[in-house]
Amino acid sequence: MSTADRLTDALYGLGWSTVKNLPEPVAIRLGRTVADLAWKRRGKGVRRLEANYARVVPDAGPERLAELSRAGMRSYLRYWMESFRLPAWSPERVRSGFEPKDLHHLTDGLASGRGVVLALPHLANWDLAGAWVTTELRTPFTTVAERLKPETLYDRFVAYREGLGMEVLPHSGGSAFGTLARRLRDGGLVCLVADRDLSASGTEVDFFGDRARMPAGPALLAQQTGALLLPVTLWYDDSPVMKGRVHPPIEVPQTGTRAEKTAAMTQSLADAFATGIAEHPEDWHMLQRLWLADLDPTKGPS
């Protein structure tokens, strides 16, 4: 392991061991302080976040974009502060930390026994939403995690999410799709963060007026297993409680090839994501390149 990898792993380890024991007001202030410092430095991630917001809010001038990126970094650090602390939260704190709207789309789908795929963008805190599902609904689910470097950091994330009641599969390796399909055929729940393609072979969609690529997995799983595909969007407001919405199901088209059906369903998913992101752009934590026009064609997503 390189020195940089050891440092990265140590910093995340410090976060999980130290931040989770801080009083909540102290953790909130710490998160805001770190966010503001990072924003003022205007590093690569902050500049990319601002460029992405410029696509989401095309009429925003430089001052508005600067406000958005500062709020975006504060939201991003709120995600990290909450995530570091989630393992120490009581079940009552988890239940009171999230208020979803239109939950009947999920509960009715689970009750039908057909399996449900929840697909989310990088909005607010998807880990908190997942912990709420396992705690309040008492429903375990399966998800996929990107392999991180160093490997010890990936192991930390897996252990963290498994501690919240999730089954975590590695994104790479080729076996995740089959396992997800089996869980769905058994009537289970699968949750996938699905606004950024990591394979460079996803499905192209129109997204805020330009072309982007998103994972085909959610649409393919729904087609192959008969599971319900539900978009979910999340956001923060001025309260300590995260909000969310379960959107209506995305149906499998009656006609067309598998590729055509996948394209139509993924576009519908992107449209639902865009609705939530446009309403709460500062809670979209997209610090990487997403649109095809911004990607290096020789490297793919980065």
PDB file of C-alpha atoms in Angstrom:
ATOM      1  CA  MET A   1       0.000   0.000   0.000  1.00  0.00           C
ATOM      2  CA  SER A   2       1.337   3.412  -0.957  1.00  0.00           C
ATOM      3  CA  THR A   3       1.844   6.221   1.529  1.00  0.00           C
ATOM      4  CA  ALA A   4      -1.097   8.128   0.000  1.00  0.00           C
ATOM      5  CA  ASP A   5      -3.350   5.072   0.344  1.00  0.00           C
ATOM      6  CA  ARG A   6      -2.313   4.574   3.968  1.00  0.00           C
ATOM      7  CA  LEU A   7      -3.027   8.236   4.692  1.00  0.00           C
ATOM      8  CA  THR A   8      -6.473   8.044   3.032  1.00  0.00           C
ATOM      9  CA  ASP A   9      -7.387   4.935   4.987  1.00  0.00           C
ATOM     10  CA  ALA A  10      -6.156   6.490   8.243  1.00  0.00           C
ATOM     11  CA  LEU A  11      -8.191   9.668   7.701  1.00  0.00           C
ATOM     12  CA  TYR A  12     -11.401   7.729   7.086  1.00  0.00           C
ATOM     13  CA  GLY A  13     -10.635   5.544  10.079  1.00  0.00           C
ATOM     14  CA  LEU A  14     -10.203   8.664  12.190  1.00  0.00           C
ATOM     15  CA  GLY A  15     -13.551   9.954  10.963  1.00  0.00           C
ATOM     16  CA  TRP A  16     -15.421   6.807  11.916  1.00  0.00           C
ATOM     17  CA  SER A  17     -13.686   6.444  15.266  1.00  0.00           C
ATOM     18  CA  THR A  18     -13.773  10.096  16.356  1.00  0.00           C
ATOM     19  CA  VAL A  19     -16.620  11.960  14.660  1.00  0.00           C
ATOM     20  CA  LYS A  20     -19.226   9.395  15.656  1.00  0.00           C
ATOM     21  CA  ASN A  21     -18.509  10.152  19.326  1.00  0.00           C
ATOM     22  CA  LEU A  22     -18.847  13.928  19.037  1.00  0.00           C
ATOM     23  CA  PRO A  23     -21.974  15.685  20.333  1.00  0.00           C
ATOM     24  CA  GLU A  24     -24.250  16.319  17.374  1.00  0.00           C
ATOM     25  CA  PRO A  25     -23.992  20.153  17.456  1.00  0.00           C
ATOM     26  CA  VAL A  26     -20.197  19.858  17.466  1.00  0.00           C
ATOM     27  CA  ALA A  27     -20.258  17.468  14.508  1.00  0.00           C
ATOM     28  CA  ILE A  28     -22.539  19.828  12.583  1.00  0.00           C
ATOM     29  CA  ARG A  29     -20.224  22.792  13.183  1.00  0.00           C
ATOM     30  CA  LEU A  30     -17.186  20.728  12.260  1.00  0.00           C
ATOM     31  CA  GLY A  31     -18.809  19.649   9.009  1.00  0.00           C
ATOM     32  CA  ARG A  32     -19.629  23.238   8.057  1.00  0.00           C
ATOM     33  CA  THR A  33     -16.113  24.407   8.901  1.00  0.00           C
ATOM     34  CA  VAL A  34     -14.474  21.704   6.791  1.00  0.00           C
ATOM     35  CA  ALA A  35     -16.918  22.367   3.933  1.00  0.00           C
ATOM     36  CA  ASP A  36     -16.230  26.105   3.929  1.00  0.00           C
ATOM     37  CA  LEU A  37     -12.465  25.557   3.990  1.00  0.00           C
ATOM     38  CA  ALA A  38     -12.669  23.140   1.062  1.00  0.00           C
ATOM     39  CA  TRP A  39     -14.919  25.541  -0.841  1.00  0.00           C
ATOM     40  CA  LYS A  40     -12.535  28.456  -0.335  1.00  0.00           C
ATOM     41  CA  ARG A  41      -9.613  26.414  -1.650  1.00  0.00           C
ATOM     42  CA  ARG A  42     -11.535  25.798  -4.913  1.00  0.00           C
ATOM     43  CA  GLY A  43      -9.913  22.478  -5.613  1.00  0.00           C
ATOM     44  CA  LYS A  44     -10.757  20.151  -8.486  1.00  0.00           C
ATOM     45  CA  GLY A  45     -13.855  18.695  -6.840  1.00  0.00           C
ATOM     46  CA  VAL A  46     -15.344  22.095  -5.996  1.00  0.00           C
ATOM     47  CA  ARG A  47     -14.732  23.394  -9.509  1.00  0.00           C
ATOM     48  CA  ARG A  48     -16.345  20.313 -11.016  1.00  0.00           C
ATOM     49  CA  LEU A  49     -19.317  20.616  -8.668  1.00  0.00           C
ATOM     50  CA  GLU A  50     -19.812  24.212  -9.777  1.00  0.00           C
ATOM     51  CA  ALA A  51     -19.535  23.248 -13.456  1.00  0.00           C
ATOM     52  CA  ASN A  52     -22.183  20.562 -12.957  1.00  0.00           C
ATOM     53  CA  TYR A  53     -24.461  23.042 -11.213  1.00  0.00           C
ATOM     54  CA  ALA A  54     -24.055  25.373 -14.192  1.00  0.00           C
ATOM     55  CA  ARG A  55     -25.782  22.705 -16.304  1.00  0.00           C
ATOM     56  CA  VAL A  56     -28.539  22.150 -13.750  1.00  0.00           C
ATOM     57  CA  VAL A  57     -29.188  25.886 -13.268  1.00  0.00           C
ATOM     58  CA  PRO A  58     -28.240  27.299 -16.683  1.00  0.00           C
ATOM     59  CA  ASP A  59     -29.414  30.844 -15.938  1.00  0.00           C
ATOM     60  CA  ALA A  60     -27.251  31.147 -12.810  1.00  0.00           C
ATOM     61  CA  GLY A  61     -24.506  33.762 -12.916  1.00  0.00           C
ATOM     62  CA  PRO A  62     -21.104  33.451 -11.220  1.00  0.00           C
ATOM     63  CA  GLU A  63     -22.387  34.735  -7.865  1.00  0.00           C
ATOM     64  CA  ARG A  64     -25.305  32.293  -7.797  1.00  0.00           C
ATOM     65  CA  LEU A  65     -23.050  29.402  -8.821  1.00  0.00           C
ATOM     66  CA  ALA A  66     -20.630  30.280  -6.032  1.00  0.00           C
ATOM     67  CA  GLU A  67     -23.521  30.256  -3.540  1.00  0.00           C
ATOM     68  CA  LEU A  68     -24.686  26.917  -4.870  1.00  0.00           C
ATOM     69  CA  SER A  69     -21.245  25.319  -4.692  1.00  0.00           C
ATOM     70  CA  ARG A  70     -20.758  26.542  -1.125  1.00  0.00           C
ATOM     71  CA  ALA A  71     -24.165  25.128  -0.130  1.00  0.00           C
ATOM     72  CA  GLY A  72     -23.294  21.972  -2.067  1.00  0.00           C
ATOM     73  CA  MET A  73     -20.090  21.442  -0.109  1.00  0.00           C
ATOM     74  CA  ARG A  74     -21.949  21.992   3.160  1.00  0.00           C
ATOM     75  CA  SER A  75     -24.519  19.408   2.094  1.00  0.00           C
ATOM     76  CA  TYR A  76     -21.746  17.004   1.074  1.00  0.00           C
ATOM     77  CA  LEU A  77     -20.007  17.352   4.433  1.00  0.00           C
ATOM     78  CA  ARG A  78     -23.339  16.919   6.211  1.00  0.00           C
ATOM     79  CA  TYR A  79     -23.568  13.587   4.396  1.00  0.00           C
ATOM     80  CA  TRP A  80     -20.125  12.585   5.672  1.00  0.00           C
ATOM     81  CA  MET A  81     -20.735  13.763   9.247  1.00  0.00           C
ATOM     82  CA  GLU A  82     -24.006  11.825   9.360  1.00  0.00           C
ATOM     83  CA  SER A  83     -22.422   8.765   7.782  1.00  0.00           C
ATOM     84  CA  PHE A  84     -19.548   8.714  10.259  1.00  0.00           C
ATOM     85  CA  ARG A  85     -22.105   8.945  13.084  1.00  0.00           C
ATOM     86  CA  LEU A  86     -24.797   6.588  11.764  1.00  0.00           C
ATOM     87  CA  PRO A  87     -23.311   3.442  13.372  1.00  0.00           C
ATOM     88  CA  ALA A  88     -23.690   5.119  16.782  1.00  0.00           C
ATOM     89  CA  TRP A  89     -27.259   6.345  16.220  1.00  0.00           C
ATOM     90  CA  SER A  90     -30.013   4.647  18.161  1.00  0.00           C
ATOM     91  CA  PRO A  91     -32.888   3.052  16.225  1.00  0.00           C
ATOM     92  CA  GLU A  92     -35.079   5.933  17.406  1.00  0.00           C
ATOM     93  CA  ARG A  93     -32.610   8.503  16.028  1.00  0.00           C
ATOM     94  CA  VAL A  94     -32.533   6.705  12.660  1.00  0.00           C
ATOM     95  CA  ARG A  95     -36.328   6.552  12.482  1.00  0.00           C
ATOM     96  CA  SER A  96     -36.689  10.236  13.303  1.00  0.00           C
ATOM     97  CA  GLY A  97     -33.945  11.296  10.890  1.00  0.00           C
ATOM     98  CA  PHE A  98     -35.837  10.690   7.652  1.00  0.00           C
ATOM     99  CA  GLU A  99     -39.328  11.539   6.373  1.00  0.00           C
ATOM    100  CA  PRO A 100     -40.190  10.020   2.981  1.00  0.00           C
ATOM    101  CA  LYS A 101     -43.230  11.002   0.938  1.00  0.00           C
ATOM    102  CA  ASP A 102     -45.321   8.589  -1.154  1.00  0.00           C
ATOM    103  CA  LEU A 103     -43.871   5.605   0.671  1.00  0.00           C
ATOM    104  CA  HIS A 104     -46.849   3.514  -0.446  1.00  0.00           C
ATOM    105  CA  HIS A 105     -45.142   2.914  -3.786  1.00  0.00           C
ATOM    106  CA  LEU A 106     -42.444   0.981  -1.918  1.00  0.00           C
ATOM    107  CA  THR A 107     -44.559  -0.751   0.724  1.00  0.00           C
ATOM    108  CA  ASP A 108     -47.209  -1.828  -1.797  1.00  0.00           C
ATOM    109  CA  GLY A 109     -44.507  -3.151  -4.096  1.00  0.00           C
ATOM    110  CA  LEU A 110     -42.894  -5.180  -1.324  1.00  0.00           C
ATOM    111  CA  ALA A 111     -46.285  -6.496  -0.207  1.00  0.00           C
ATOM    112  CA  SER A 112     -46.975  -7.725  -3.748  1.00  0.00           C
ATOM    113  CA  GLY A 113     -43.986 -10.074  -3.509  1.00  0.00           C
ATOM    114  CA  ARG A 114     -42.643  -9.136  -6.934  1.00  0.00           C
ATOM    115  CA  GLY A 115     -39.422  -7.513  -5.721  1.00  0.00           C
ATOM    116  CA  VAL A 116     -38.494  -3.828  -5.846  1.00  0.00           C
ATOM    117  CA  VAL A 117     -35.546  -1.911  -7.291  1.00  0.00           C
ATOM    118  CA  LEU A 118     -35.034   1.516  -5.711  1.00  0.00           C
ATOM    119  CA  ALA A 119     -32.815   3.748  -7.859  1.00  0.00           C
ATOM    120  CA  LEU A 120     -31.345   6.959  -6.440  1.00  0.00           C
ATOM    121  CA  PRO A 121     -29.052   9.763  -7.577  1.00  0.00           C
ATOM    122  CA  HIS A 122     -26.250  11.136  -5.387  1.00  0.00           C
ATOM    123  CA  LEU A 123     -28.673  13.358  -3.454  1.00  0.00           C
ATOM    124  CA  ALA A 124     -28.397  14.101   0.294  1.00  0.00           C
ATOM    125  CA  ASN A 125     -27.672  10.930   2.324  1.00  0.00           C
ATOM    126  CA  TRP A 126     -28.585   7.637   0.654  1.00  0.00           C
ATOM    127  CA  ASP A 127     -26.953   5.704   3.503  1.00  0.00           C
ATOM    128  CA  LEU A 128     -29.348   7.287   6.019  1.00  0.00           C
ATOM    129  CA  ALA A 129     -32.284   6.417   3.758  1.00  0.00           C
ATOM    130  CA  GLY A 130     -31.026   2.838   3.640  1.00  0.00           C
ATOM    131  CA  ALA A 131     -30.615   2.662   7.420  1.00  0.00           C
ATOM    132  CA  TRP A 132     -34.175   3.983   7.769  1.00  0.00           C
ATOM    133  CA  VAL A 133     -35.471   1.204   5.505  1.00  0.00           C
ATOM    134  CA  THR A 134     -33.738  -1.513   7.524  1.00  0.00           C
ATOM    135  CA  THR A 135     -34.761   0.060  10.853  1.00  0.00           C
ATOM    136  CA  GLU A 136     -38.255   1.516  10.349  1.00  0.00           C
ATOM    137  CA  LEU A 137     -39.514  -0.910   7.687  1.00  0.00           C
ATOM    138  CA  ARG A 138     -37.406  -3.794   9.012  1.00  0.00           C
ATOM    139  CA  THR A 139     -36.609  -4.696   5.430  1.00  0.00           C
ATOM    140  CA  PRO A 140     -33.096  -5.829   4.515  1.00  0.00           C
ATOM    141  CA  PHE A 141     -31.833  -5.042   1.036  1.00  0.00           C
ATOM    142  CA  THR A 142     -28.948  -5.637  -1.322  1.00  0.00           C
ATOM    143  CA  THR A 143     -26.800  -2.950  -2.880  1.00  0.00           C
ATOM    144  CA  VAL A 144     -23.608  -2.583  -4.902  1.00  0.00           C
ATOM    145  CA  ALA A 145     -20.495  -0.630  -3.913  1.00  0.00           C
ATOM    146  CA  GLU A 146     -17.739   0.708  -6.111  1.00  0.00           C
ATOM    147  CA  ARG A 147     -14.389  -0.871  -5.317  1.00  0.00           C
ATOM    148  CA  LEU A 148     -12.253   1.810  -3.688  1.00  0.00           C
ATOM    149  CA  LYS A 149      -8.514   2.114  -3.273  1.00  0.00           C
ATOM    150  CA  PRO A 150      -6.920   1.216  -0.987  1.00  0.00           C
ATOM    151  CA  GLU A 151      -8.679  -2.119  -0.487  1.00  0.00           C
ATOM    152  CA  THR A 152      -8.779  -1.481   3.258  1.00  0.00           C
ATOM    153  CA  LEU A 153     -10.938   1.585   2.616  1.00  0.00           C
ATOM    154  CA  TYR A 154     -13.364  -0.484   0.533  1.00  0.00           C
ATOM    155  CA  ASP A 155     -13.480  -2.993   3.396  1.00  0.00           C
ATOM    156  CA  ARG A 156     -14.342  -0.172   5.811  1.00  0.00           C
ATOM    157  CA  PHE A 157     -17.267   0.921   3.631  1.00  0.00           C
ATOM    158  CA  VAL A 158     -18.551  -2.632   3.281  1.00  0.00           C
ATOM    159  CA  ALA A 159     -18.359  -3.225   7.030  1.00  0.00           C
ATOM    160  CA  TYR A 160     -20.056   0.127   7.685  1.00  0.00           C
ATOM    161  CA  ARG A 161     -22.966  -0.563   5.336  1.00  0.00           C
ATOM    162  CA  GLU A 162     -23.344  -4.165   6.455  1.00  0.00           C
ATOM    163  CA  GLY A 163     -23.512  -2.829  10.021  1.00  0.00           C
ATOM    164  CA  LEU A 164     -26.536  -0.777   8.919  1.00  0.00           C
ATOM    165  CA  GLY A 165     -28.296  -3.918   7.683  1.00  0.00           C
ATOM    166  CA  MET A 166     -27.337  -3.911   3.998  1.00  0.00           C
ATOM    167  CA  GLU A 167     -25.971  -6.744   1.890  1.00  0.00           C
ATOM    168  CA  VAL A 168     -23.120  -5.203  -0.142  1.00  0.00           C
ATOM    169  CA  LEU A 169     -21.814  -6.632  -3.411  1.00  0.00           C
ATOM    170  CA  PRO A 170     -18.709  -5.371  -5.250  1.00  0.00           C
ATOM    171  CA  HIS A 171     -19.401  -3.470  -8.477  1.00  0.00           C
ATOM    172  CA  SER A 172     -16.579  -5.254 -10.275  1.00  0.00           C
ATOM    173  CA  GLY A 173     -16.271  -8.992 -10.710  1.00  0.00           C
ATOM    174  CA  GLY A 174     -19.302  -9.728 -12.878  1.00  0.00           C
ATOM    175  CA  SER A 175     -21.401 -11.683 -10.369  1.00  0.00           C
ATOM    176  CA  ALA A 176     -23.373  -8.798  -8.838  1.00  0.00           C
ATOM    177  CA  PHE A 177     -26.128  -8.740 -11.464  1.00  0.00           C
ATOM    178  CA  GLY A 178     -26.981 -12.413 -11.018  1.00  0.00           C
ATOM    179  CA  THR A 179     -27.126 -12.086  -7.235  1.00  0.00           C
ATOM    180  CA  LEU A 180     -29.342  -8.990  -7.484  1.00  0.00           C
ATOM    181  CA  ALA A 181     -31.682 -10.811  -9.871  1.00  0.00           C
ATOM    182  CA  ARG A 182     -31.992 -13.747  -7.465  1.00  0.00           C
ATOM    183  CA  ARG A 183     -32.830 -11.419  -4.571  1.00  0.00           C
ATOM    184  CA  LEU A 184     -35.546  -9.753  -6.651  1.00  0.00           C
ATOM    185  CA  ARG A 185     -37.050 -13.035  -7.851  1.00  0.00           C
ATOM    186  CA  ASP A 186     -37.327 -13.971  -4.175  1.00  0.00           C
ATOM    187  CA  GLY A 187     -39.392 -10.808  -3.597  1.00  0.00           C
ATOM    188  CA  GLY A 188     -36.511  -8.847  -2.073  1.00  0.00           C
ATOM    189  CA  LEU A 189     -35.389  -5.237  -2.214  1.00  0.00           C
ATOM    190  CA  VAL A 190     -32.438  -3.882  -4.195  1.00  0.00           C
ATOM    191  CA  CYS A 191     -31.183  -0.281  -3.813  1.00  0.00           C
ATOM    192  CA  LEU A 192     -28.827   1.235  -6.381  1.00  0.00           C
ATOM    193  CA  VAL A 193     -27.242   4.678  -6.727  1.00  0.00           C
ATOM    194  CA  ALA A 194     -27.769   5.073 -10.455  1.00  0.00           C
ATOM    195  CA  ASP A 195     -27.015   8.548 -11.807  1.00  0.00           C
ATOM    196  CA  ARG A 196     -23.409   7.893 -12.837  1.00  0.00           C
ATOM    197  CA  ASP A 197     -22.195   5.077 -15.046  1.00  0.00           C
ATOM    198  CA  LEU A 198     -18.987   3.453 -13.821  1.00  0.00           C
ATOM    199  CA  SER A 199     -18.590   1.004 -16.695  1.00  0.00           C
ATOM    200  CA  ALA A 200     -18.363   3.343 -19.733  1.00  0.00           C
ATOM    201  CA  SER A 201     -20.974   1.042 -21.325  1.00  0.00           C
ATOM    202  CA  GLY A 202     -24.168   2.422 -19.819  1.00  0.00           C
ATOM    203  CA  THR A 203     -27.230   3.844 -21.540  1.00  0.00           C
ATOM    204  CA  GLU A 204     -27.200   7.336 -23.020  1.00  0.00           C
ATOM    205  CA  VAL A 205     -29.874   9.719 -21.772  1.00  0.00           C
ATOM    206  CA  ASP A 206     -30.864  13.346 -22.174  1.00  0.00           C
ATOM    207  CA  PHE A 207     -30.066  15.020 -18.883  1.00  0.00           C
ATOM    208  CA  PHE A 208     -30.546  18.747 -18.355  1.00  0.00           C
ATOM    209  CA  GLY A 209     -30.336  19.393 -22.087  1.00  0.00           C
ATOM    210  CA  ASP A 210     -27.255  17.342 -22.942  1.00  0.00           C
ATOM    211  CA  ARG A 211     -26.218  13.716 -23.272  1.00  0.00           C
ATOM    212  CA  ALA A 212     -25.023  11.691 -20.305  1.00  0.00           C
ATOM    213  CA  ARG A 213     -24.590   7.990 -19.617  1.00  0.00           C
ATOM    214  CA  MET A 214     -26.349   6.176 -16.779  1.00  0.00           C
ATOM    215  CA  PRO A 215     -26.281   2.545 -15.636  1.00  0.00           C
ATOM    216  CA  ALA A 216     -28.571   0.147 -17.481  1.00  0.00           C
ATOM    217  CA  GLY A 217     -28.725  -2.208 -14.490  1.00  0.00           C
ATOM    218  CA  PRO A 218     -31.946  -0.957 -12.837  1.00  0.00           C
ATOM    219  CA  ALA A 219     -33.936  -1.196 -16.089  1.00  0.00           C
ATOM    220  CA  LEU A 220     -32.458  -4.588 -17.007  1.00  0.00           C
ATOM    221  CA  LEU A 221     -33.188  -6.006 -13.556  1.00  0.00           C
ATOM    222  CA  ALA A 222     -36.812  -4.867 -13.756  1.00  0.00           C
ATOM    223  CA  GLN A 223     -37.193  -6.419 -17.207  1.00  0.00           C
ATOM    224  CA  GLN A 224     -35.590  -9.735 -16.357  1.00  0.00           C
ATOM    225  CA  THR A 225     -37.203 -10.305 -12.956  1.00  0.00           C
ATOM    226  CA  GLY A 226     -40.546  -8.503 -13.128  1.00  0.00           C
ATOM    227  CA  ALA A 227     -39.520  -6.318 -10.198  1.00  0.00           C
ATOM    228  CA  LEU A 228     -40.952  -2.853  -9.676  1.00  0.00           C
ATOM    229  CA  LEU A 229     -38.553  -0.012 -10.585  1.00  0.00           C
ATOM    230  CA  LEU A 230     -38.980   3.032  -8.332  1.00  0.00           C
ATOM    231  CA  PRO A 231     -36.936   6.250  -8.540  1.00  0.00           C
ATOM    232  CA  VAL A 232     -36.199   7.940  -5.203  1.00  0.00           C
ATOM    233  CA  THR A 233     -34.996  11.493  -4.617  1.00  0.00           C
ATOM    234  CA  LEU A 234     -33.724  12.937  -1.332  1.00  0.00           C
ATOM    235  CA  TRP A 235     -33.054  16.410   0.018  1.00  0.00           C
ATOM    236  CA  TYR A 236     -32.188  18.407   3.114  1.00  0.00           C
ATOM    237  CA  ASP A 237     -34.061  21.412   4.441  1.00  0.00           C
ATOM    238  CA  ASP A 238     -33.371  23.641   7.434  1.00  0.00           C
ATOM    239  CA  SER A 239     -34.339  20.902   9.892  1.00  0.00           C
ATOM    240  CA  PRO A 240     -32.239  17.966  11.170  1.00  0.00           C
ATOM    241  CA  VAL A 241     -34.599  15.622   9.300  1.00  0.00           C
ATOM    242  CA  MET A 242     -33.775  14.538   5.749  1.00  0.00           C
ATOM    243  CA  LYS A 243     -36.714  14.453   3.353  1.00  0.00           C
ATOM    244  CA  GLY A 244     -37.383  12.137   0.430  1.00  0.00           C
ATOM    245  CA  ARG A 245     -39.877  11.070  -2.194  1.00  0.00           C
ATOM    246  CA  VAL A 246     -40.611   7.676  -3.735  1.00  0.00           C
ATOM    247  CA  HIS A 247     -41.666   8.379  -7.313  1.00  0.00           C
ATOM    248  CA  PRO A 248     -44.270   6.333  -9.236  1.00  0.00           C
ATOM    249  CA  PRO A 249     -43.067   3.105 -10.827  1.00  0.00           C
ATOM    250  CA  ILE A 250     -41.339   3.079 -14.199  1.00  0.00           C
ATOM    251  CA  GLU A 251     -43.140   0.489 -16.280  1.00  0.00           C
ATOM    252  CA  VAL A 252     -41.515  -1.846 -18.794  1.00  0.00           C
ATOM    253  CA  PRO A 253     -42.622  -0.799 -22.308  1.00  0.00           C
ATOM    254  CA  GLN A 254     -44.965  -3.247 -23.998  1.00  0.00           C
ATOM    255  CA  THR A 255     -43.091  -3.202 -27.295  1.00  0.00           C
ATOM    256  CA  GLY A 256     -39.529  -2.835 -28.546  1.00  0.00           C
ATOM    257  CA  THR A 257     -36.251  -4.707 -28.274  1.00  0.00           C
ATOM    258  CA  ARG A 258     -34.526  -5.160 -24.946  1.00  0.00           C
ATOM    259  CA  ALA A 259     -32.150  -2.314 -25.808  1.00  0.00           C
ATOM    260  CA  GLU A 260     -35.074  -0.029 -26.733  1.00  0.00           C
ATOM    261  CA  LYS A 261     -36.932  -0.861 -23.539  1.00  0.00           C
ATOM    262  CA  THR A 262     -33.784  -0.288 -21.485  1.00  0.00           C
ATOM    263  CA  ALA A 263     -33.193   3.081 -23.150  1.00  0.00           C
ATOM    264  CA  ALA A 264     -36.777   4.233 -22.520  1.00  0.00           C
ATOM    265  CA  MET A 265     -36.761   3.132 -18.882  1.00  0.00           C
ATOM    266  CA  THR A 266     -33.351   4.652 -18.141  1.00  0.00           C
ATOM    267  CA  GLN A 267     -34.511   7.923 -19.700  1.00  0.00           C
ATOM    268  CA  SER A 268     -37.569   7.896 -17.421  1.00  0.00           C
ATOM    269  CA  LEU A 269     -35.256   7.294 -14.481  1.00  0.00           C
ATOM    270  CA  ALA A 270     -33.049  10.221 -15.541  1.00  0.00           C
ATOM    271  CA  ASP A 271     -36.131  12.443 -15.833  1.00  0.00           C
ATOM    272  CA  ALA A 272     -37.195  11.577 -12.280  1.00  0.00           C
ATOM    273  CA  PHE A 273     -33.675  12.255 -11.017  1.00  0.00           C
ATOM    274  CA  ALA A 274     -33.636  15.594 -12.853  1.00  0.00           C
ATOM    275  CA  THR A 275     -36.869  16.617 -11.140  1.00  0.00           C
ATOM    276  CA  GLY A 276     -35.366  16.082  -7.687  1.00  0.00           C
ATOM    277  CA  ILE A 277     -32.001  17.609  -8.583  1.00  0.00           C
ATOM    278  CA  ALA A 278     -33.583  20.723 -10.110  1.00  0.00           C
ATOM    279  CA  GLU A 279     -35.614  21.266  -6.935  1.00  0.00           C
ATOM    280  CA  HIS A 280     -32.586  20.816  -4.636  1.00  0.00           C
ATOM    281  CA  PRO A 281     -29.406  21.247  -6.709  1.00  0.00           C
ATOM    282  CA  GLU A 282     -27.251  22.007  -3.661  1.00  0.00           C
ATOM    283  CA  ASP A 283     -27.923  18.487  -2.331  1.00  0.00           C
ATOM    284  CA  TRP A 284     -26.613  16.773  -5.478  1.00  0.00           C
ATOM    285  CA  HIS A 285     -23.109  15.616  -4.578  1.00  0.00           C
ATOM    286  CA  MET A 286     -21.702  15.160  -8.072  1.00  0.00           C
ATOM    287  CA  LEU A 287     -18.044  16.142  -7.791  1.00  0.00           C
ATOM    288  CA  GLN A 288     -17.071  14.121 -10.886  1.00  0.00           C
ATOM    289  CA  ARG A 289     -17.547  14.546 -14.617  1.00  0.00           C
ATOM    290  CA  LEU A 290     -20.893  13.191 -15.789  1.00  0.00           C
ATOM    291  CA  TRP A 291     -21.926  14.572 -19.199  1.00  0.00           C
ATOM    292  CA  LEU A 292     -20.363  12.994 -22.269  1.00  0.00           C
ATOM    293  CA  ALA A 293     -19.122  16.367 -23.495  1.00  0.00           C
ATOM    294  CA  ASP A 294     -17.064  16.680 -20.304  1.00  0.00           C
ATOM    295  CA  LEU A 295     -15.532  13.207 -20.379  1.00  0.00           C
ATOM    296  CA  ASP A 296     -12.166  12.272 -21.814  1.00  0.00           C
ATOM    297  CA  PRO A 297     -13.173   9.654 -24.429  1.00  0.00           C
ATOM    298  CA  THR A 298      -9.932   7.749 -23.812  1.00  0.00           C
ATOM    299  CA  LYS A 299     -10.598   7.417 -20.069  1.00  0.00           C
ATOM    300  CA  GLY A 300     -14.356   7.356 -19.488  1.00  0.00           C
ATOM    301  CA  PRO A 301     -15.798   8.417 -16.129  1.00  0.00           C
ATOM    302  CA  SER A 302     -13.336   9.880 -13.633  1.00  0.00           C
TER     303      SER A 302
END
